[in-house]
XYZ file of C-alpha atoms in Angstrom:
762
model
C 78.058 116.161 165.676
C 81.339 115.534 167.532
C 83.730 118.361 168.475
C 82.618 121.933 168.009
C 83.303 123.326 164.518
C 83.856 126.907 163.444
C 81.640 128.535 160.792
C 84.041 130.858 158.999
C 83.432 133.463 156.323
C 84.008 130.994 153.450
C 81.324 130.908 150.739
C 79.195 127.749 151.047
C 79.610 127.087 147.287
C 82.580 126.198 145.068
C 82.958 125.138 141.389
C 85.582 123.235 139.417
C 86.162 122.429 135.729
C 86.646 118.649 135.450
C 89.840 117.403 133.794
C 88.419 114.007 132.874
C 90.878 112.193 135.170
C 90.371 113.720 138.652
C 87.912 112.049 141.026
C 88.591 114.037 144.257
C 87.218 117.573 144.686
C 87.649 119.665 147.870
C 84.987 121.789 149.526
C 86.487 124.493 151.877
C 83.384 125.094 154.012
C 82.149 123.026 156.931
C 79.140 120.727 156.838
C 77.501 118.948 159.731
C 76.670 115.672 158.016
C 77.354 114.162 154.522
C 73.776 114.832 153.428
C 74.305 118.590 153.908
C 76.229 118.912 150.620
C 74.617 119.057 147.143
C 76.678 117.825 144.157
C 76.041 118.963 140.552
C 77.565 117.901 137.229
C 76.666 120.683 134.846
C 72.972 121.355 135.479
C 72.209 117.907 136.886
C 72.191 117.231 140.619
C 73.621 113.859 141.608
C 72.377 111.737 144.465
C 74.718 108.780 144.044
C 78.014 107.834 142.433
C 80.158 109.690 145.004
C 81.115 109.699 148.673
C 81.626 112.617 151.093
C 84.398 112.928 153.681
C 85.090 115.642 156.288
C 81.603 116.150 157.750
C 81.919 117.927 161.121
C 85.315 119.506 160.350
C 85.797 123.293 160.275
C 88.054 123.174 157.230
C 85.679 121.207 155.062
C 86.470 117.953 153.264
C 86.270 116.165 149.909
C 83.788 114.706 147.478
C 85.158 111.531 145.879
C 83.479 110.369 142.627
C 83.315 106.706 141.697
C 84.241 107.656 138.086
C 86.035 110.823 136.887
C 83.529 113.431 135.641
C 83.865 114.046 131.858
C 86.478 116.601 130.850
C 85.116 120.125 130.590
C 82.139 119.457 132.896
C 81.447 122.072 135.589
C 81.442 120.438 139.044
C 79.469 122.419 141.661
C 79.678 121.651 145.394
C 77.194 123.550 147.593
C 76.164 123.369 151.244
C 72.398 122.872 151.260
C 70.764 122.647 154.666
C 67.150 121.900 155.467
C 65.929 125.224 156.859
C 63.961 124.490 159.996
C 64.524 123.972 163.693
C 64.255 120.384 164.875
C 65.651 120.812 168.407
C 64.432 122.567 171.591
C 65.891 123.462 175.057
C 64.151 121.981 178.090
C 62.749 124.124 180.874
C 65.122 124.242 183.897
C 67.409 121.930 181.986
C 71.156 122.196 181.850
C 72.243 124.601 179.109
C 75.682 123.495 178.043
C 77.946 125.687 175.915
C 78.585 122.926 173.344
C 74.888 122.452 172.663
C 74.339 126.194 172.335
C 77.331 126.552 170.027
C 76.058 123.783 167.768
C 72.681 125.491 167.473
C 74.318 128.818 166.635
C 76.598 127.111 164.081
C 73.581 125.719 162.259
C 71.887 129.132 162.234
C 75.038 130.817 160.948
C 75.361 128.202 158.177
C 71.696 128.683 157.255
C 72.178 132.465 157.064
C 75.198 131.991 154.778
C 73.077 129.755 152.538
C 70.278 132.344 152.299
C 72.800 135.129 151.683
C 74.441 133.135 148.868
C 71.088 132.510 147.181
C 70.057 136.193 147.576
C 73.353 137.263 146.004
C 72.377 135.405 142.840
C 69.029 137.234 142.522
C 68.278 140.488 140.692
C 69.036 143.304 143.200
C 69.384 147.065 143.386
C 72.701 148.498 144.567
C 72.714 149.889 148.151
C 73.184 153.433 146.889
C 70.449 153.177 144.222
C 67.548 155.588 144.748
C 65.103 153.518 142.707
C 61.983 152.367 144.535
C 61.445 148.720 145.397
C 60.546 146.601 142.363
C 56.967 145.804 143.242
C 55.031 144.372 140.290
C 51.656 145.888 139.432
C 48.555 143.714 139.614
C 47.990 140.942 137.100
C 45.352 142.948 135.213
C 47.664 145.960 135.012
C 50.619 143.988 133.621
C 48.670 141.826 131.141
C 50.049 142.099 127.547
C 52.759 144.483 128.799
C 56.549 144.311 128.866
C 58.613 144.985 132.008
C 61.357 147.539 131.497
C 63.048 150.545 133.002
C 62.501 154.182 132.077
C 65.189 156.805 131.515
C 65.577 157.222 135.295
C 66.047 153.501 135.839
C 62.634 153.071 137.417
C 60.712 149.858 136.744
C 57.933 150.564 134.220
C 55.433 148.719 132.007
C 55.423 149.148 128.235
C 52.990 148.088 125.485
C 53.789 144.719 123.929
C 53.374 146.319 120.501
C 53.738 149.845 119.413
C 53.386 151.098 115.870
C 53.362 147.497 114.603
C 56.730 146.756 116.250
C 57.857 145.143 119.463
C 59.515 147.547 121.875
C 62.690 146.889 123.809
C 66.035 145.280 123.176
C 67.399 141.737 123.275
C 70.780 140.655 124.653
C 71.978 137.163 123.861
C 73.731 135.254 126.605
C 77.485 134.903 126.164
C 80.608 137.006 126.098
C 80.693 139.639 123.369
C 76.901 139.779 122.878
C 75.495 143.216 122.090
C 71.954 144.545 122.576
C 69.682 144.393 119.560
C 66.142 145.591 118.938
C 63.628 142.870 119.708
C 62.013 143.599 116.339
C 65.213 142.721 114.565
C 65.642 139.549 116.587
C 62.107 138.337 115.894
C 62.411 139.105 112.176
C 65.360 136.770 111.664
C 62.897 133.992 110.747
C 59.501 134.559 109.199
C 56.652 132.243 110.155
C 53.784 131.732 107.768
C 51.507 132.178 110.796
C 52.725 135.792 110.910
C 50.871 136.228 107.614
C 47.629 134.590 108.671
C 48.206 130.921 107.856
C 45.881 128.736 109.919
C 47.541 125.329 109.489
C 44.311 123.538 110.405
C 44.065 121.428 107.243
C 40.752 123.115 106.320
C 41.541 126.782 105.600
C 43.125 127.669 102.265
C 46.540 129.002 103.352
C 47.873 129.602 99.838
C 47.745 133.417 100.050
C 49.394 133.441 103.456
C 52.230 131.209 102.257
C 52.764 133.328 99.151
C 52.901 136.498 101.277
C 55.406 134.946 103.665
C 57.541 133.685 100.758
C 57.543 137.130 99.139
C 58.570 138.788 102.419
C 61.392 136.267 102.870
C 62.664 137.014 99.372
C 62.600 140.780 99.994
C 64.571 140.485 103.225
C 66.703 137.459 102.363
C 65.140 135.558 105.280
C 64.370 131.952 106.155
C 60.680 131.014 106.182
C 59.301 128.765 108.903
C 56.243 126.588 108.357
C 55.476 125.415 111.913
C 53.554 122.370 113.040
C 50.215 121.865 111.322
C 48.596 120.994 107.991
C 48.684 123.962 105.611
C 46.123 123.477 102.856
C 46.722 125.133 99.465
C 44.383 125.207 96.498
C 47.136 126.040 93.984
C 50.904 126.080 93.590
C 53.218 128.205 95.750
C 56.801 129.196 95.007
C 59.665 130.347 97.213
C 61.856 132.814 95.265
C 65.566 132.180 94.923
C 66.289 135.345 96.932
C 64.880 133.800 100.113
C 67.563 132.318 102.375
C 65.712 129.068 102.919
C 62.672 127.179 104.138
C 62.283 125.123 107.314
C 59.149 123.017 107.708
C 57.817 121.287 110.784
C 54.329 120.906 109.388
C 53.266 119.896 105.895
C 51.612 121.343 102.813
C 48.424 119.632 101.623
C 47.535 120.148 97.967
C 43.781 120.189 97.395
C 43.835 121.513 93.827
C 42.525 119.555 90.881
C 44.933 120.745 88.146
C 48.386 119.214 87.629
C 50.993 121.644 88.950
C 54.321 121.925 90.718
C 52.821 122.428 94.172
C 55.933 123.730 95.937
C 58.692 125.310 93.855
C 61.920 126.151 95.662
C 64.358 128.566 94.050
C 61.997 130.150 91.524
C 62.802 133.270 89.546
C 66.599 132.987 89.740
C 68.667 133.730 86.597
C 70.992 130.754 87.179
C 71.976 128.310 89.877
C 70.515 128.791 93.343
C 73.540 128.783 95.608
C 73.879 127.521 99.155
C 70.241 127.422 100.267
C 68.831 125.498 103.220
C 65.548 123.727 102.477
C 64.759 121.478 105.402
C 61.962 119.168 106.512
C 59.954 119.638 103.284
C 56.657 117.730 103.305
C 54.092 117.994 100.496
C 51.116 115.639 100.184
C 48.347 115.455 97.568
C 44.968 115.060 99.238
C 43.617 113.198 96.180
C 46.297 110.909 94.638
C 47.237 111.628 91.032
C 46.200 109.388 88.149
C 49.767 109.844 86.776
C 48.504 111.154 83.437
C 50.530 114.394 83.471
C 54.187 114.995 84.312
C 53.251 118.580 85.212
C 51.911 117.078 88.433
C 54.923 117.526 90.750
C 55.075 117.607 94.533
C 58.354 119.499 95.065
C 60.268 121.234 92.269
C 63.885 122.200 93.054
C 65.222 124.655 90.495
C 68.962 124.380 89.753
C 70.222 123.906 93.311
C 73.992 124.259 93.647
C 75.880 123.530 96.881
C 72.558 123.384 98.728
C 71.502 121.309 101.705
C 68.053 119.858 101.037
C 65.880 117.559 103.102
C 62.624 116.227 101.682
C 60.812 114.469 104.505
C 57.769 113.479 102.414
C 56.337 113.819 98.914
C 53.280 111.691 98.285
C 50.558 111.142 95.696
C 51.980 112.866 92.577
C 53.079 111.836 89.129
C 56.553 113.077 90.092
C 57.228 113.311 93.800
C 60.416 115.409 93.692
C 62.086 116.919 90.652
C 65.549 118.490 90.536
C 65.499 120.639 87.394
C 68.755 122.093 86.030
C 68.101 124.993 83.660
C 70.493 127.626 82.263
C 73.216 126.517 84.705
C 74.646 123.459 86.406
C 73.027 121.849 89.428
C 76.102 120.615 91.263
C 77.518 119.898 94.691
C 74.136 119.491 96.387
C 73.220 116.919 99.027
C 69.604 115.775 98.899
C 68.328 113.812 101.897
C 65.081 111.971 101.278
C 62.452 110.491 103.570
C 59.142 108.939 102.530
C 58.532 109.269 98.783
C 55.225 107.470 98.376
C 52.674 106.607 95.687
C 54.307 108.617 92.908
C 54.853 107.246 89.424
C 58.370 108.720 89.539
C 59.673 109.246 93.046
C 62.698 111.426 92.206
C 63.359 112.944 88.783
C 66.850 114.349 88.112
C 66.235 116.342 84.938
C 68.287 118.549 82.664
C 65.959 121.211 81.231
C 68.178 122.645 78.497
C 71.630 122.419 76.931
C 73.234 124.355 79.804
C 71.410 122.451 82.522
C 74.080 120.009 83.634
C 73.638 117.629 86.559
C 76.858 116.697 88.338
C 78.241 115.642 91.713
C 74.822 115.326 93.305
C 74.491 113.115 96.361
C 71.152 111.591 97.333
C 71.010 110.135 100.828
C 68.334 107.668 101.867
C 64.866 107.699 100.399
C 62.031 105.290 101.082
C 60.437 104.911 97.662
C 57.149 103.086 98.173
C 54.085 102.600 95.976
C 51.060 100.581 97.006
C 50.116 97.833 94.560
C 46.579 99.244 94.422
C 47.764 102.654 93.110
C 47.376 102.786 89.295
C 48.264 99.070 89.010
C 48.358 99.018 85.197
C 51.067 101.697 84.966
C 54.794 101.255 85.375
C 56.378 103.085 88.277
C 59.964 104.116 88.978
C 61.900 105.117 92.055
C 64.489 107.388 90.431
C 64.564 108.740 86.888
C 67.467 110.521 85.178
C 65.964 112.371 82.213
C 66.375 115.099 79.625
C 64.054 116.376 76.877
C 65.305 116.593 73.264
C 68.092 119.146 72.908
C 68.919 119.207 76.616
C 72.172 118.163 78.223
C 72.253 114.357 78.209
C 75.508 113.810 80.104
C 74.930 113.854 83.864
C 77.916 112.662 85.872
C 78.908 111.886 89.406
C 75.449 111.008 90.747
C 75.709 109.100 94.033
C 72.875 107.385 95.908
C 73.395 106.128 99.440
C 71.115 103.449 100.942
C 67.863 103.952 99.000
C 64.954 101.599 99.706
C 62.476 100.553 97.025
C 59.109 98.848 97.530
C 57.343 99.770 94.298
C 54.452 97.338 94.696
C 53.766 96.827 90.999
C 50.426 95.386 89.994
C 50.300 94.121 86.425
C 53.043 96.564 85.382
C 56.720 96.734 86.256
C 58.138 98.573 89.237
C 61.736 99.548 88.491
C 64.018 101.360 90.958
C 66.140 103.288 88.411
C 65.171 104.565 84.946
C 68.134 106.108 83.108
C 67.168 107.830 79.863
C 70.415 109.793 79.379
C 73.961 109.143 78.164
C 75.856 110.153 81.293
C 78.632 108.499 83.232
C 79.402 107.450 86.783
C 76.087 106.881 88.508
C 76.773 104.887 91.673
C 73.977 103.556 93.868
C 75.246 101.967 97.069
C 73.531 99.725 99.602
C 70.264 99.455 97.667
C 67.409 97.700 99.470
C 64.737 96.036 97.337
C 61.402 94.738 98.570
C 58.799 93.029 96.444
C 58.737 91.185 93.128
C 60.831 92.024 90.106
C 64.479 91.303 89.305
C 65.150 94.476 87.261
C 67.200 96.998 89.250
C 67.522 99.537 86.435
C 66.297 100.194 82.912
C 68.605 102.007 80.493
C 67.211 103.576 77.333
C 70.254 105.713 76.440
C 73.985 105.214 76.138
C 74.871 105.576 79.797
C 78.103 103.973 80.971
C 79.980 103.256 84.186
C 76.764 102.879 86.196
C 77.019 100.653 89.263
C 74.064 99.337 91.231
C 75.189 97.769 94.487
C 72.338 95.822 96.090
C 72.693 95.106 99.795
C 69.423 93.231 100.266
C 66.568 91.997 98.088
C 63.532 89.816 98.514
C 63.960 88.397 94.992
C 65.778 85.051 95.292
C 67.024 84.973 91.695
C 69.653 87.045 89.906
C 69.199 90.804 89.513
C 69.824 92.601 86.248
C 69.838 95.791 84.200
C 67.246 95.923 81.439
C 68.317 97.605 78.198
C 65.333 99.101 76.431
C 64.791 100.495 72.969
C 67.450 103.125 72.277
C 70.053 101.682 74.631
C 73.361 102.351 72.896
C 75.563 100.333 75.196
C 75.505 97.906 78.085
C 76.995 100.467 80.423
C 75.909 99.165 83.814
C 76.640 96.435 86.288
C 74.598 95.050 89.152
C 76.507 93.774 92.157
C 74.239 91.821 94.431
C 75.597 91.260 97.926
C 72.488 89.331 98.896
C 73.943 86.098 100.344
C 77.027 86.569 98.154
C 79.644 88.424 100.187
C 82.170 85.516 100.294
C 81.968 85.013 96.527
C 82.201 88.687 95.702
C 85.386 88.971 97.729
C 87.149 87.054 94.913
C 87.151 87.464 91.118
C 86.399 84.485 88.915
C 89.063 83.983 86.210
C 87.875 81.910 83.278
C 91.191 81.861 81.439
C 94.407 83.861 81.395
C 97.022 83.790 78.651
C 99.737 85.853 80.248
C 102.157 85.404 77.322
C 100.645 84.847 73.890
C 104.056 84.491 72.271
C 104.958 81.603 74.571
C 101.577 79.949 74.086
C 101.935 79.763 70.293
C 102.781 76.438 68.600
C 103.109 75.137 65.042
C 99.823 73.507 64.135
C 100.968 72.556 60.660
C 103.711 73.523 58.250
C 101.956 76.826 57.527
C 99.547 77.277 60.439
C 99.901 78.466 64.038
C 97.796 77.447 67.051
C 97.644 78.789 70.610
C 97.188 77.214 74.051
C 93.496 77.357 75.193
C 92.573 79.693 72.316
C 90.594 79.261 69.135
C 91.887 80.845 65.962
C 89.331 83.079 64.204
C 89.151 83.504 60.440
C 87.618 86.889 59.665
C 87.791 86.264 55.920
C 85.529 83.213 55.964
C 81.777 83.164 55.600
C 79.566 82.831 58.665
C 80.170 79.416 60.276
C 77.181 77.183 60.782
C 78.537 75.521 63.908
C 80.856 76.153 66.807
C 83.366 73.597 65.498
C 83.605 75.498 62.225
C 84.170 78.825 63.986
C 86.804 77.654 66.490
C 89.796 76.874 64.262
C 92.691 74.955 65.852
C 95.215 76.776 63.677
C 95.534 79.313 60.863
C 98.167 81.124 58.905
C 98.463 84.907 59.094
C 100.010 85.136 62.589
C 103.482 86.601 62.948
C 105.425 85.737 66.078
C 107.471 88.652 67.313
C 109.976 88.985 70.163
C 107.235 89.548 72.762
C 103.866 89.121 71.098
C 101.820 87.840 68.201
C 100.785 90.121 65.345
C 97.349 89.518 63.850
C 97.347 89.763 60.100
C 94.345 90.689 57.952
C 91.218 88.800 58.965
C 92.912 87.048 61.875
C 91.737 86.836 65.491
C 91.927 84.835 68.711
C 89.282 83.974 71.259
C 88.075 81.850 74.151
C 85.257 79.324 73.756
C 83.188 79.351 76.931
C 80.062 77.556 78.040
C 77.877 80.350 79.426
C 75.395 78.302 81.461
C 73.801 80.649 84.022
C 76.582 83.202 83.636
C 75.487 86.179 81.547
C 78.303 88.657 82.115
C 81.954 88.458 81.117
C 84.855 90.867 80.842
C 87.753 90.728 78.425
C 91.115 92.336 79.142
C 94.055 92.540 76.786
C 97.580 93.820 76.482
C 98.192 94.940 72.937
C 97.397 97.248 70.063
C 93.874 98.390 69.157
C 91.647 95.512 67.986
C 87.940 94.889 67.606
C 85.957 92.680 69.928
C 83.921 89.864 68.353
C 81.467 87.370 69.804
C 80.042 84.282 68.103
C 76.867 82.934 69.737
C 75.727 79.311 69.657
C 72.818 77.334 71.059
C 73.027 74.197 73.171
C 73.595 72.012 70.112
C 76.432 74.193 68.846
C 74.459 75.813 66.031
C 75.104 79.475 65.230
C 72.608 81.997 66.617
C 71.958 85.073 64.484
C 70.286 88.398 65.193
C 67.009 86.791 64.112
C 66.808 85.732 67.765
C 67.069 89.382 68.862
C 69.855 91.298 70.517
C 72.184 88.613 71.868
C 75.204 90.702 72.880
C 75.683 94.106 74.512
C 78.892 95.908 75.317
C 79.731 98.323 78.110
C 82.196 100.507 76.239
C 80.194 101.235 73.106
C 77.936 99.883 70.418
C 78.136 96.340 69.092
C 76.365 95.171 65.907
C 75.721 91.900 64.158
C 77.655 91.144 60.940
C 75.584 88.607 59.016
C 78.382 87.898 56.511
C 80.742 86.778 59.268
C 78.166 85.485 61.751
C 79.667 87.494 64.596
C 78.791 90.450 66.787
C 81.531 93.049 66.377
C 82.277 96.222 68.344
C 81.744 99.494 66.496
C 84.973 100.910 67.917
C 88.340 99.338 68.522
C 89.406 98.309 72.002
C 92.011 100.899 72.794
C 93.714 101.669 76.095
C 94.300 105.253 75.005
C 90.553 105.907 74.750
C 89.599 103.971 77.868
C 87.797 101.207 75.978
C 90.276 98.360 76.476
C 88.313 96.648 79.254
C 84.846 95.862 77.882
C 82.134 94.125 79.844
C 80.031 91.755 77.749
C 76.418 90.821 78.371
C 75.000 87.715 76.691
C 71.359 86.851 76.159
C 69.959 83.839 78.038
C 69.502 82.233 74.602
C 73.269 81.840 74.261
C 74.565 78.473 75.516
C 78.143 78.735 74.221
C 80.095 81.742 73.011
C 83.388 82.380 71.292
C 84.613 85.664 72.784
C 87.694 87.208 71.268
C 89.345 89.917 69.225
C 90.211 90.396 65.564
C 92.519 92.699 63.668
C 91.055 96.163 63.218
C 92.177 98.842 60.797
C 95.823 97.801 61.036
C 97.937 94.824 62.016
C 97.811 94.504 65.792
C 100.279 92.918 68.161
C 98.783 91.078 71.139
C 100.797 90.095 74.192
C 98.207 88.834 76.683
C 94.505 88.016 77.000
C 92.304 87.439 80.047
C 88.630 86.461 80.348
C 86.814 86.863 83.676
C 83.232 86.292 84.782
C 80.771 86.853 87.587
C 82.416 85.209 90.627
C 79.165 83.491 91.567
C 79.486 81.262 88.485
C 82.215 78.983 87.162
C 81.746 78.811 83.388
C 83.859 76.114 81.750
C 86.450 76.865 79.082
C 86.161 74.539 76.079
C 89.303 73.432 74.227
C 91.233 70.252 73.351
C 88.071 68.145 73.100
C 87.313 65.486 70.479
C 84.936 67.787 68.672
C 86.848 70.967 69.544
C 90.570 70.228 69.089
C 91.654 73.864 69.192
C 93.875 75.235 71.947
C 95.848 72.072 72.744
C 99.387 71.375 71.580
C 99.423 67.736 72.708
C 97.436 65.121 70.739
C 96.956 61.602 72.037
C 95.729 58.383 70.475
C 95.761 54.676 71.236
C 95.003 51.473 69.376
C 95.444 47.724 69.760
C 98.359 46.059 67.893
C 99.662 42.553 67.705
C 103.146 42.903 66.216
C 104.340 39.983 64.073
C 107.192 37.711 65.188
C 110.428 39.637 64.677
C 113.672 37.852 63.771
C 116.890 39.486 65.017
C 117.316 43.059 63.754
C 113.933 42.970 62.012
C 111.168 45.605 62.315
C 107.434 46.017 61.726
C 105.428 49.182 60.992
C 101.892 50.112 62.070
C 100.071 53.314 60.952
C 97.803 55.183 63.385
C 95.414 58.026 62.608
C 95.921 61.033 64.909
C 93.682 63.973 63.847
C 95.699 67.154 63.780
C 99.112 65.519 63.569
C 101.400 67.264 61.101
C 104.761 66.442 59.595
C 107.445 67.692 61.927
C 105.543 67.112 65.149
C 107.340 65.241 67.928
C 105.946 61.743 68.603
C 106.391 59.563 71.666
C 105.252 55.918 71.647
C 104.378 53.496 74.389
C 103.322 49.824 74.174
C 101.284 47.934 76.712
C 103.582 44.866 76.802
C 106.966 45.123 78.491
C 110.027 44.117 76.491
C 113.636 45.266 76.847
C 114.649 44.082 73.398
C 111.855 45.458 71.194
C 111.987 49.244 70.785
C 109.135 51.408 69.453
C 109.547 54.615 67.397
C 106.994 56.984 65.861
C 106.956 59.684 63.222
C 104.340 61.744 61.386
C 104.738 60.854 57.756
C 101.490 62.415 56.474
C 98.816 64.771 57.777
C 96.850 63.102 60.571
C 98.905 59.872 60.190
C 101.657 58.508 62.447
C 103.852 55.547 61.540
C 104.982 53.384 64.478
C 107.919 51.009 64.046
C 108.738 48.069 66.339
C 112.456 46.971 66.059
C 113.975 43.812 67.498
C 117.506 44.641 68.543
C 118.231 41.238 70.091
C 119.962 38.166 68.637
C 116.911 35.970 68.823
C 113.373 35.936 67.470
C 110.707 37.687 69.594
C 106.930 37.372 69.160
C 105.184 39.912 71.435
C 101.542 39.332 72.359
C 98.857 41.855 71.410
C 98.924 45.082 73.426
C 97.796 48.702 73.458
C 99.777 51.171 71.395
C 99.725 54.653 72.958
C 100.832 57.780 71.040
C 101.473 61.373 72.090
C 102.019 63.954 69.366
C 103.509 67.204 70.676
C 103.425 70.396 68.621
C 106.228 72.878 69.156
């Protein structure tokens, strides 16, 4: 051990509070070898990750950590010797002072260690007259509590007395005060306190009801511990109870449809700020889905509550949030396994005052086996309201739900929206199994967004609009293998300045770049060419825009292809949106083919006299309806999408048509059969001018459909000549006269060549 060390009066234990940066910690007591020191971080003893210096020195040494202990961690350094003698003095041997001192040093260090440990044990003060704390025999202390009588003498007390636990409880920590043990134990009520067996065989309904009633009386939280608690009928936790925490589950063995577990019953209005956690309710015999009274968990008007449903399985409705007489708002609902229910989660307004708003649903694994009632449709989430109830839920948010609805011969649809509310957002939806329908709308809901993160369906996903759907108020964004495309919008056409795009089509008519003119006074057109007019009268060009006169409109002609969804944006006065629909041959499609067009911002109806679908309300920025989304039936091959004058003359300044960025629908204009939207007309023909004597000329007429008197004409000829000049002019509708003039002093006979014309409308 080297030179003799001195065992001073220093405590063989020291503690530090780590700063998060220091690695070196000093111990002020001597040790004989590095292994004699025990190192703790918090409650954990370390055996590596540090080194020890200073062994054999009287003043102690240091413990150096490889990495700084985390800030706020208690670092304990303690001398810990192995108590036992491993040396001996030899008979008649030399007894040196150094050897004897070392032995005495070890004994002194061992005594300090024992004294330090004894100081941390329960002890009586030296002046205390109490007898030694010797425990009675095991039989004598069975089912008894250890305590002290009025004289401070150790005594045994009954574990129960008068139905209550004796003694007090003192919580660890500064500022804690003694409390009766009875009060401490009564903070949470366990259903086992009321006789619940939890064995999955005994009917525990009465025990649960008794525990729920006691919790309501005292404003307590009820605990359902581990186990299967069988009930033969429904049970209800009153609104006055502080909450319910479940670690086990409730098994429903009844035969009648019922709300098995009702949370928040009996309250006059919203149930505020409750904690319902770990709820698990399972039907022992799966429902046949014939009655909507068959509900696993019924949550009555929860407001600002924290709710966790771990499982609800085998019912017609797994979980129902019912808002009655007040608003259910501000609640977060966390869902686990919602299995084999016809409707997994039902968000329902029960009456006119029962509003649903700002509810957040987190997670949810909505699964239905294909073998469960295979002929019946099933839904993950339903938003519903009976006649006369509030039909305007708003601010419903779903985060990361998963749907595997395993439909047999019937549809399995993740969302069924039967109301007229706004702003339902479902984010990061996961879909597994067949079916491309993400949601079915049967009301006039709007601003609903379904964001699909992953799906096993390879084709496009959609919203289905059922009978009673008043508007196409939803959009599906599928991020399945489409993130790069969705990062960009897909513009079909943009007319940033309608006034600048206007040109004179004829002496009395105006045309527009890329746009078809629409005549709202004409009868229904039979073909696309008849509907898309290249020019009309009735447009007034102002300083910054174009005013639509009575019956006048403008629109884009687009080939829809696989693209079903478009959006139209405008800068201008209120107008009505119109859509003409045509098949692949360009023939007009009527409502005899069914509903061909739906609109996100309101109703749209078919006008047989005009052959168009027209919005019921005007597009108006002031009312938030100026940016409509348009859905087209798969029957539509080509559409003319535009606007027409509404109740009053309307000035338009800009128009923009966009589409799903995964598609690139083509804009049709300036084609031989669709001349609209192009201010430049071209034509060419062969011509063999006659021999021209000096200063003579020859004239050739060329038909250019759309050419009008006053248009600018440029002429080119396919044979080069510096002395024969060519001029053109429109002298009649659709007819251009071309003159060849010989300006030289000699006769020129040009060979046959190609005459090329460009008619420009201004």
